[in-house]
Short mmCIF file of C-alpha atoms in Angstrom, two decimals:
data_model
loop_
_atom_site.label_atom_id
_atom_site.label_comp_id
_atom_site.label_asym_id
_atom_site.label_seq_id
_atom_site.Cartn_x
_atom_site.Cartn_y
_atom_site.Cartn_z
CA MET C 1070 161.45 150.21 92.53
CA LEU C 1071 157.84 151.38 92.24
CA GLY C 1072 158.10 152.84 95.73
CA GLU C 1073 161.12 154.92 94.67
CA ILE C 1074 159.25 156.24 91.64
CA ILE C 1075 156.40 157.28 93.95
CA LYS C 1076 158.91 159.08 96.21
CA ILE C 1077 160.23 161.05 93.20
CA ALA C 1078 156.68 162.29 92.47
CA GLU C 1079 156.05 163.11 96.13
CA ASN C 1080 159.39 164.86 96.75
CA SER C 1081 159.36 167.11 93.71
CA SER C 1082 157.16 169.65 92.00
CA ALA C 1083 155.24 167.05 90.03
CA ARG C 1084 152.70 167.67 87.32
CA ILE C 1085 151.32 165.77 84.38
CA ASP C 1086 151.02 167.19 80.91
CA ASN C 1087 150.47 165.56 77.55
CA GLY C 1088 151.55 162.05 78.56
CA THR C 1089 154.58 163.19 80.56
CA LEU C 1090 155.24 163.30 84.28
CA PHE C 1091 157.28 166.41 85.05
CA CYS C 1092 159.21 166.18 88.35
CA ASP C 1093 160.93 169.53 88.79
CA ASN C 1094 163.51 170.28 91.45
CA TRP C 1095 163.98 166.70 92.55
CA LYS C 1096 166.88 166.21 94.93
CA VAL C 1097 168.65 162.97 94.02
CA SER C 1098 168.45 160.67 97.02
CA ASN C 1099 168.90 157.34 95.23
CA LYS C 1100 171.16 156.77 92.23
CA GLU C 1101 169.80 153.27 91.63
CA ILE C 1102 166.40 154.58 90.65
CA VAL C 1103 168.00 156.87 88.09
CA ASP C 1104 169.78 153.91 86.53
CA TYR C 1105 166.58 151.87 86.67
CA LEU C 1106 164.52 154.54 84.89
CA PHE C 1107 167.23 155.00 82.29
CA GLN C 1108 167.37 151.23 81.59
CA HIS C 1109 163.59 151.21 81.02
CA ASN C 1110 163.69 154.22 78.65
CA CYS C 1111 161.52 156.35 80.95
CA PHE C 1112 163.41 159.64 80.45
CA GLU C 1113 162.08 162.03 77.85
CA ASN C 1114 164.69 164.72 78.63
CA SER C 1115 168.39 164.19 78.33
CA ILE C 1116 169.60 162.47 81.50
CA ILE C 1117 172.94 160.67 81.72
CA PRO C 1118 173.00 158.54 84.89
CA ASP C 1119 176.80 158.73 85.21
CA ASP C 1120 176.61 162.52 85.43
CA VAL C 1121 173.99 162.46 88.19
CA LYS C 1122 175.28 162.56 91.77
CA LEU C 1123 173.61 162.21 95.14
CA GLY C 1124 172.28 165.54 96.35
CA ASP C 1125 171.95 167.05 92.86
CA ILE C 1126 168.72 168.88 92.14
CA ILE C 1127 167.46 167.99 88.69
CA ASN C 1128 164.32 168.15 86.57
CA LEU C 1129 162.91 164.88 85.28
CA GLU C 1130 160.56 164.33 82.38
CA LEU C 1131 159.22 160.81 82.59
CA SER C 1132 157.14 159.00 79.95
CA LEU C 1133 153.83 157.91 81.45
CA SER C 1134 153.56 155.21 78.81
CA LYS C 1135 156.84 153.66 80.02
CA LEU C 1136 155.99 154.23 83.68
CA SER C 1137 152.75 152.31 83.26
CA THR C 1138 154.74 149.19 82.38
CA LEU C 1139 156.45 149.59 85.77
CA GLY C 1140 153.12 149.97 87.64
CA PHE C 1141 152.84 153.79 87.78
CA TYR C 1142 149.63 155.16 86.22
CA ASP C 1143 148.56 158.77 85.92
CA THR C 1144 144.77 158.15 86.22
CA CYS C 1145 142.33 155.39 87.06
CA GLU C 1146 141.11 155.42 83.48
CA THR C 1147 144.62 154.78 82.18
CA PHE C 1148 144.98 151.91 84.61
CA ILE C 1149 141.70 150.36 83.42
CA VAL C 1150 142.62 150.72 79.76
CA LYS C 1151 145.85 148.80 80.42
CA ASN C 1152 144.25 146.21 82.76
CA LYS C 1153 140.61 146.03 81.69
CA TYR C 1154 140.15 142.26 81.68
CA THR C 1155 143.14 140.89 83.58
CA LYS C 1156 144.25 141.77 87.08
CA ARG C 1157 147.76 143.19 87.29
CA ALA C 1158 149.79 140.71 89.32
CA GLU C 1159 152.60 143.18 90.13
CA PRO C 1160 152.20 146.16 92.50
CA PHE C 1161 150.81 149.35 90.97
CA TYR C 1162 150.16 152.97 91.89
CA ILE C 1163 147.61 155.43 90.52
CA TYR C 1164 148.75 159.05 90.79
CA GLY C 1165 146.25 161.27 92.60
CA ASN C 1166 143.95 158.45 93.73
CA LYS C 1167 142.96 159.35 97.29
CA ASN C 1168 141.24 156.03 98.08
CA PRO C 1169 143.38 153.35 96.42
CA ASP C 1170 142.14 150.44 98.60
CA ILE C 1171 138.48 151.15 97.82
CA PHE C 1172 139.20 151.52 94.10
CA VAL C 1173 141.20 148.28 93.98
CA ALA C 1174 138.47 146.36 95.84
CA LYS C 1175 135.77 147.56 93.44
CA TYR C 1176 137.99 146.93 90.44
CA ALA C 1177 138.67 143.37 91.66
CA THR C 1178 134.93 142.75 92.08
CA ILE C 1179 134.23 143.78 88.47
CA ILE C 1180 137.15 141.71 87.15
CA ASN C 1181 135.90 138.67 89.07
CA PHE C 1182 132.41 139.18 87.64
CA ILE C 1183 133.82 139.42 84.12
CA ASP C 1184 135.78 136.21 84.74
CA SER C 1185 132.56 134.48 85.81
CA ILE C 1186 130.86 135.63 82.58
CA LYS C 1187 133.81 134.33 80.57
CA GLN C 1188 133.54 131.01 82.42
CA ILE C 1189 129.86 130.45 81.60
CA ALA C 1190 130.11 131.90 78.06
CA LYS C 1191 130.03 129.56 75.09
CA HIS C 1192 132.28 131.93 73.15
CA THR C 1193 134.15 135.21 73.69
CA TYR C 1194 135.61 137.60 71.13
CA SER C 1195 137.09 141.10 70.91
CA ASP C 1196 135.60 143.66 68.54
CA ALA C 1197 137.45 146.28 66.48
CA THR C 1198 137.90 148.50 69.56
CA ASN C 1199 139.35 145.61 71.62
CA VAL C 1200 136.24 145.44 73.77
CA LEU C 1201 135.57 141.89 74.96
CA ASN C 1202 132.17 140.34 74.16
CA ALA C 1203 130.73 137.11 75.52
CA ILE C 1204 128.00 134.89 74.06
CA VAL C 1205 125.92 133.26 76.81
CA TYR C 1206 123.00 130.94 76.18
CA SER C 1207 120.81 128.53 78.08
CA ASP C 1208 117.46 126.81 77.47
CA LYS C 1209 117.51 127.83 73.80
CA LYS C 1210 117.99 131.50 74.73
CA SER C 1211 121.17 133.41 73.98
CA VAL C 1212 122.52 136.92 74.49
CA VAL C 1213 125.70 138.84 73.72
CA ILE C 1214 127.21 140.72 76.66
CA CYS C 1215 129.50 143.66 75.93
CA LEU C 1216 132.05 143.67 78.76
CA ASP C 1217 133.05 147.32 78.49
CA TYR C 1218 133.37 149.60 81.51
CA ASN C 1219 135.34 152.61 82.72
CA SER C 1220 136.50 154.27 85.93
CA ASN C 1221 133.13 156.01 86.43
CA ASP C 1222 131.45 152.62 86.59
CA ILE C 1223 133.85 151.63 89.33
CA ASP C 1224 133.27 154.87 91.23
CA ASN C 1225 129.49 154.39 91.02
CA LEU C 1226 129.71 150.85 92.41
CA ILE C 1227 128.78 151.54 96.02
CA ASP C 1228 129.54 148.99 98.72
CA GLU C 1229 126.06 147.42 98.76
CA LYS C 1230 126.04 146.94 94.99
CA SER C 1231 129.57 145.57 95.11
CA LYS C 1232 128.46 142.87 97.56
CA LYS C 1233 125.52 141.90 95.34
CA LEU C 1234 127.77 141.70 92.28
CA ASP C 1235 130.17 139.52 94.26
CA PHE C 1236 127.28 137.26 95.33
CA ILE C 1237 126.17 136.71 91.73
CA GLU C 1238 129.77 136.10 90.62
CA LYS C 1239 130.24 133.37 93.24
CA ALA C 1240 127.00 131.68 92.18
CA LEU C 1241 128.01 131.70 88.50
CA CYS C 1242 131.40 130.16 89.36
CA GLY C 1243 130.21 127.89 92.18
CA ASP C 1244 129.83 124.13 92.36
CA ASN C 1245 126.05 124.27 92.81
CA ILE C 1246 124.97 123.47 89.23
CA GLU C 1247 121.27 124.08 89.89
CA LYS C 1248 121.97 127.50 91.39
CA GLN C 1249 124.36 128.35 88.57
CA ASN C 1250 121.79 127.47 85.89
CA LEU C 1251 119.10 129.52 87.66
CA PHE C 1252 121.38 132.57 87.80
CA ILE C 1253 122.40 132.16 84.15
CA ASN C 1254 118.74 132.10 83.10
CA GLU C 1255 117.97 135.18 85.19
CA LEU C 1256 121.01 136.97 83.72
CA ILE C 1257 119.83 136.17 80.19
CA ASP C 1258 116.28 137.33 80.95
CA PHE C 1259 117.64 140.53 82.49
CA ILE C 1260 119.76 141.32 79.43
CA GLN C 1261 116.86 140.60 77.08
CA ASN C 1262 114.74 143.11 79.01
CA HIS C 1263 117.49 145.75 79.20
CA SER C 1264 120.63 145.69 77.08
CA GLY C 1265 123.69 143.54 76.65
CA GLU C 1266 126.00 146.08 78.27
CA LEU C 1267 128.04 145.42 81.38
CA LYS C 1268 127.42 149.06 82.28
CA GLU C 1269 123.69 148.31 82.33
CA ILE C 1270 124.21 145.33 84.61
CA LEU C 1271 126.30 147.42 87.02
CA MET C 1272 123.72 150.19 86.99
CA HIS C 1273 120.79 147.85 87.74
CA ILE C 1274 122.59 145.21 89.79
CA ASP C 1275 119.92 145.54 92.54
CA GLU C 1276 117.24 144.35 90.15
CA LEU C 1277 119.33 141.45 88.81
CA TYR C 1278 120.27 140.40 92.33
CA GLN C 1279 116.63 140.38 93.46
CA ASP C 1280 115.55 138.37 90.40
CA CYS C 1281 118.28 135.79 91.05
CA GLU C 1282 117.53 135.59 94.76
CA ASP C 1283 113.77 135.20 94.18
CA ALA C 1284 114.31 132.46 91.59
CA TYR C 1285 116.66 130.55 93.87
CA GLN C 1286 114.42 130.85 96.94
CA PHE C 1287 111.46 129.59 94.89
CA TYR C 1288 113.58 126.66 93.70
CA ILE C 1289 114.73 125.88 97.25
CA SER C 1290 111.14 126.01 98.51
CA SER C 1291 109.91 123.74 95.73
CA PHE C 1292 112.86 121.37 96.07
CA SER C 1293 112.50 121.15 99.86
CA SER C 1294 108.79 120.47 99.54
CA ASN C 1295 109.31 117.69 96.97
CA LYS C 1296 112.15 116.24 99.01
CA LEU C 1297 109.98 116.26 102.14
CA LYS C 1298 107.10 114.55 100.32
CA PHE C 1299 109.47 111.92 98.95
CA GLU C 1300 110.99 111.27 102.38
CA ILE C 1301 107.57 110.98 104.06
CA ASN C 1302 106.29 108.68 101.32
CA THR C 1303 109.39 106.51 101.64
CA LYS C 1304 109.01 106.27 105.42
CA ALA C 1305 105.29 105.53 105.15
CA ILE C 1306 106.00 102.67 102.73
CA GLU C 1307 108.81 101.42 104.98
CA TYR C 1308 106.63 101.30 108.11
CA THR C 1309 103.69 99.79 106.22
CA SER C 1310 106.01 97.06 104.90
CA LYS C 1311 107.21 96.31 108.44
CA ILE C 1312 103.61 95.99 109.65
CA GLN C 1313 102.77 93.81 106.66
CA THR C 1314 105.72 91.57 107.55
CA VAL C 1315 104.28 91.13 111.06
CA ILE C 1316 100.94 90.15 109.51
CA ASN C 1317 102.58 87.66 107.13
CA GLU C 1318 104.59 86.05 109.92
CA ALA C 1319 101.44 85.71 112.03
CA GLN C 1320 99.42 84.14 109.22
CA THR C 1321 101.86 81.30 108.69
CA LYS C 1322 101.73 80.30 112.37
CA LEU C 1323 98.11 81.11 113.23
CA ILE C 1324 96.87 78.78 110.49
CA ALA C 1325 97.52 76.04 113.05
CA ILE C 1326 94.75 77.32 115.37
CA PRO C 1327 91.70 76.04 113.43
CA SER C 1328 93.49 72.77 112.67
CA ALA C 1329 94.26 72.21 116.36
CA PHE C 1330 90.68 72.96 117.42
CA VAL C 1331 89.22 70.69 114.73
CA LEU C 1332 91.47 67.84 115.79
CA ALA C 1333 90.62 68.47 119.44
CA GLY C 1334 86.90 68.53 118.64
CA ILE C 1335 87.18 65.22 116.82
CA SER C 1336 89.08 63.69 119.75
CA LEU C 1337 86.52 64.68 122.40
CA ASP C 1338 84.14 61.96 123.48
CA PHE C 1339 80.53 63.19 123.54
CA ASP C 1340 78.87 59.81 123.97
CA LYS C 1341 75.94 60.26 126.34
CA TYR C 1342 76.74 56.97 128.03
CA VAL C 1343 80.29 58.11 128.81
CA LEU C 1344 81.15 60.53 131.63
CA PRO C 1345 82.13 63.89 130.00
CA LEU C 1346 85.00 64.51 132.44
CA ASN C 1347 86.81 61.34 131.53
CA ALA C 1348 90.56 61.03 131.15
CA LYS C 1349 90.47 61.43 127.37
CA ASN C 1350 88.44 64.65 127.40
CA ILE C 1351 90.50 66.11 130.25
CA ALA C 1352 93.76 65.36 128.43
CA THR C 1353 92.40 66.89 125.21
CA SER C 1354 91.26 70.02 127.06
CA LEU C 1355 94.62 70.41 128.78
CA SER C 1356 96.40 70.05 125.46
CA LEU C 1357 94.23 72.85 124.07
CA PHE C 1358 95.29 75.16 126.92
CA ILE C 1359 98.95 74.24 126.43
CA PHE C 1360 98.55 74.98 122.73
CA ALA C 1361 96.86 78.30 123.58
CA ILE C 1362 99.73 79.26 125.89
CA LEU C 1363 102.30 78.61 123.14
CA ILE C 1364 100.33 80.62 120.59
CA GLN C 1365 99.82 83.38 123.15
CA LEU C 1366 103.61 83.70 123.53
CA PHE C 1367 103.87 84.19 119.80
CA LEU C 1368 101.05 86.75 119.82
CA ALA C 1369 102.76 88.64 122.65
CA ASN C 1370 105.92 88.79 120.56
CA GLN C 1371 103.95 90.16 117.59
CA LYS C 1372 102.34 92.79 119.84
CA ASN C 1373 105.77 93.87 121.08
CA ILE C 1374 106.95 94.26 117.49
CA LEU C 1375 103.92 96.42 116.72
CA LYS C 1376 104.66 98.57 119.81
CA ILE C 1377 108.23 99.10 118.62
CA ILE C 1378 107.02 100.10 115.14
CA GLU C 1379 104.44 102.46 116.65
CA SER C 1380 107.12 104.03 118.86
CA ASP C 1381 109.38 104.53 115.82
CA VAL C 1382 106.51 106.18 113.92
CA ASN C 1383 105.79 108.56 116.80
CA ASP C 1384 109.48 109.47 117.14
CA TYR C 1385 109.65 110.15 113.41
CA LYS C 1386 106.60 112.41 113.55
CA LYS C 1387 108.16 114.48 116.36
CA GLU C 1388 110.99 115.51 113.99
CA PHE C 1389 108.58 117.66 111.96
CA ASN C 1390 107.30 121.11 112.79
CA LYS C 1391 103.65 122.16 112.88
CA THR C 1392 103.63 123.30 109.25
CA ASN C 1393 104.22 119.71 108.09
CA ILE C 1394 101.69 117.99 110.37
CA GLU C 1395 98.92 118.02 107.75
CA LEU C 1396 101.15 116.46 105.10
CA LEU C 1397 102.51 113.94 107.61
CA SER C 1398 99.05 112.93 108.81
CA GLU C 1399 97.84 112.45 105.25
CA LYS C 1400 100.77 110.28 104.21
CA PHE C 1401 100.86 108.25 107.45
CA LYS C 1402 97.11 107.49 107.51
CA CYS C 1403 97.76 104.14 105.86
CA VAL C 1404 100.39 103.35 108.52
CA SER C 1405 97.96 104.20 111.33
CA ASP C 1406 95.20 102.13 109.69
CA SER C 1407 97.53 99.14 109.28
CA LEU C 1408 98.62 99.34 112.94
CA LYS C 1409 95.02 99.61 114.14
CA ASN C 1410 93.83 96.70 111.95
CA GLN C 1411 96.70 94.47 113.03
CA LYS C 1412 96.04 95.18 116.73
CA ASN C 1413 92.35 94.36 116.21
CA ARG C 1414 93.25 91.09 114.46
CA ILE C 1415 95.51 90.03 117.33
CA THR C 1416 92.77 90.89 119.85
CA ILE C 1417 90.20 88.81 117.92
CA ILE C 1418 92.64 85.91 117.59
CA THR C 1419 93.35 86.06 121.34
CA PHE C 1420 89.61 85.82 122.16
CA ILE C 1421 89.22 82.90 119.78
CA LEU C 1422 92.38 81.23 121.09
CA TRP C 1423 91.18 81.21 124.72
CA GLY C 1424 87.45 81.24 124.07
CA ILE C 1425 87.18 77.83 122.39
CA PRO C 1426 89.08 75.88 125.10
CA ALA C 1427 87.12 77.77 127.76
CA ILE C 1428 83.80 76.93 126.11
CA ILE C 1429 84.78 73.28 125.74
CA CYS C 1430 85.79 73.03 129.40
CA LEU C 1431 82.63 74.82 130.50
CA TYR C 1432 80.57 72.43 128.38
CA LEU C 1433 82.28 69.39 129.85
CA ILE C 1434 81.77 70.65 133.40
CA ILE C 1435 78.08 71.49 132.85
CA SER C 1436 77.50 68.17 131.07
CA THR C 1437 79.09 66.30 133.96
CA ILE C 1438 76.94 68.14 136.52
CA ILE C 1439 73.77 67.50 134.53
CA ASN C 1440 74.77 63.91 134.02
CA HIS C 1441 75.53 63.45 137.73
CA TYR C 1442 72.41 65.11 139.13
CA GLY C 1443 70.21 63.85 136.34
CA LYS C 1444 70.70 60.39 137.54
#
C-alpha cells in the first residue's frame, strides 16, 4: 500500500505543514487505500470511507506520525530519528528526496559501521536522549563512542569516504582476528586524539582509514618477514639433517676399510726368501680390489644421494626473488658447507680406498722385479 500512498501525494496538491500531509484535490482512484488509511488512523480530517466513491475529488489531511509507521516519511531527518540504529526491513519512502538510492546506500553504510562498533564493544547503553553509546577497549585502553548522527552526516559522506568506512566495518566484523585487533587499537587511538563522536569519525574517516591501513601493512610486512625466516630456517635444518644422515650412514660402513687393510697387511707375506708375487699375496691383493669395488658402489650411492639433496636445495632457492637472496644465502651457508665437506670426505675416502691396494700391488711388482734381476 506504500505505493498507493505515494500516488496520492503525487496526484494531488500536496504540502506538509506542522506534522500533517495535506493532499488537496485528490481524485479517488482506489477505494482500498482509503479504507487502509482509515484503519491505520491516518486521517486528521473527517473522512468516512463508506461515503467516498471512485472519481470523487476530496481533500486529505494525513498524520505524518501515522504515515511513518507505514513507511512514508516527510524528511530524511525524520526517517533517521525513527530508524537511527536499526535498518527498516519494510519498504519506505522519503518525501522530496531526489536521490533515494544514494541516500539509502550511505545510510546502510553508517548502520553497518554502527553494528560493527556494537559487535566489538564490551558494553552499550542509551543516554537520556536515547543516543546509543558504546564502550570499546583493548590493550588496557578504553574509549566511549557516542553513536549519534543526522541526515547532514549522511549527505556529507561522499562515495570515497563511504568506501573507506565500509572497508573498516568489514575488518572490524571479519574473521581475521589479527586484523580486527589492529583496527580496534587504531580506532581507540584515533578517538583518544580526537573525540568520541561518530560525527568526528565520519568527518575524518580518511585519517582513520590511513592509520588502519598503515598499521595492517606494517603487520603484514613484519609477519611475512618472520614467516619467511622461519621457513628458511626450517628448510636449512631439514637439508642439513639429510646430509648428516648420509654422513652417519657412511661412517657405519666405512669403518670396515681400515680393518680390511690391516687384516690384508697382516696376511701379506714379506719374507725376503719368498717370492713376493706368490699365490697368497696375489689372492690377498685381489681380495682388496674386490673389497674396494664393493665399497666404491656404496660411495657412489652416497654421492647420488648428495646430488639429489643439492638439486633439491637449488630448486628451493629458485622459488625466492632477488630481495630474499641475501637472507637465503646466510641461512643456507651451513647447508652448502655440509655438502662441500661431505663431498671432500668421499673424495678422500675414494683415494684411500684405491690407493692402498694400488700401492701394495705396485710394491709387490717392484719387489718381484728387484728380486728376479737381483739374483
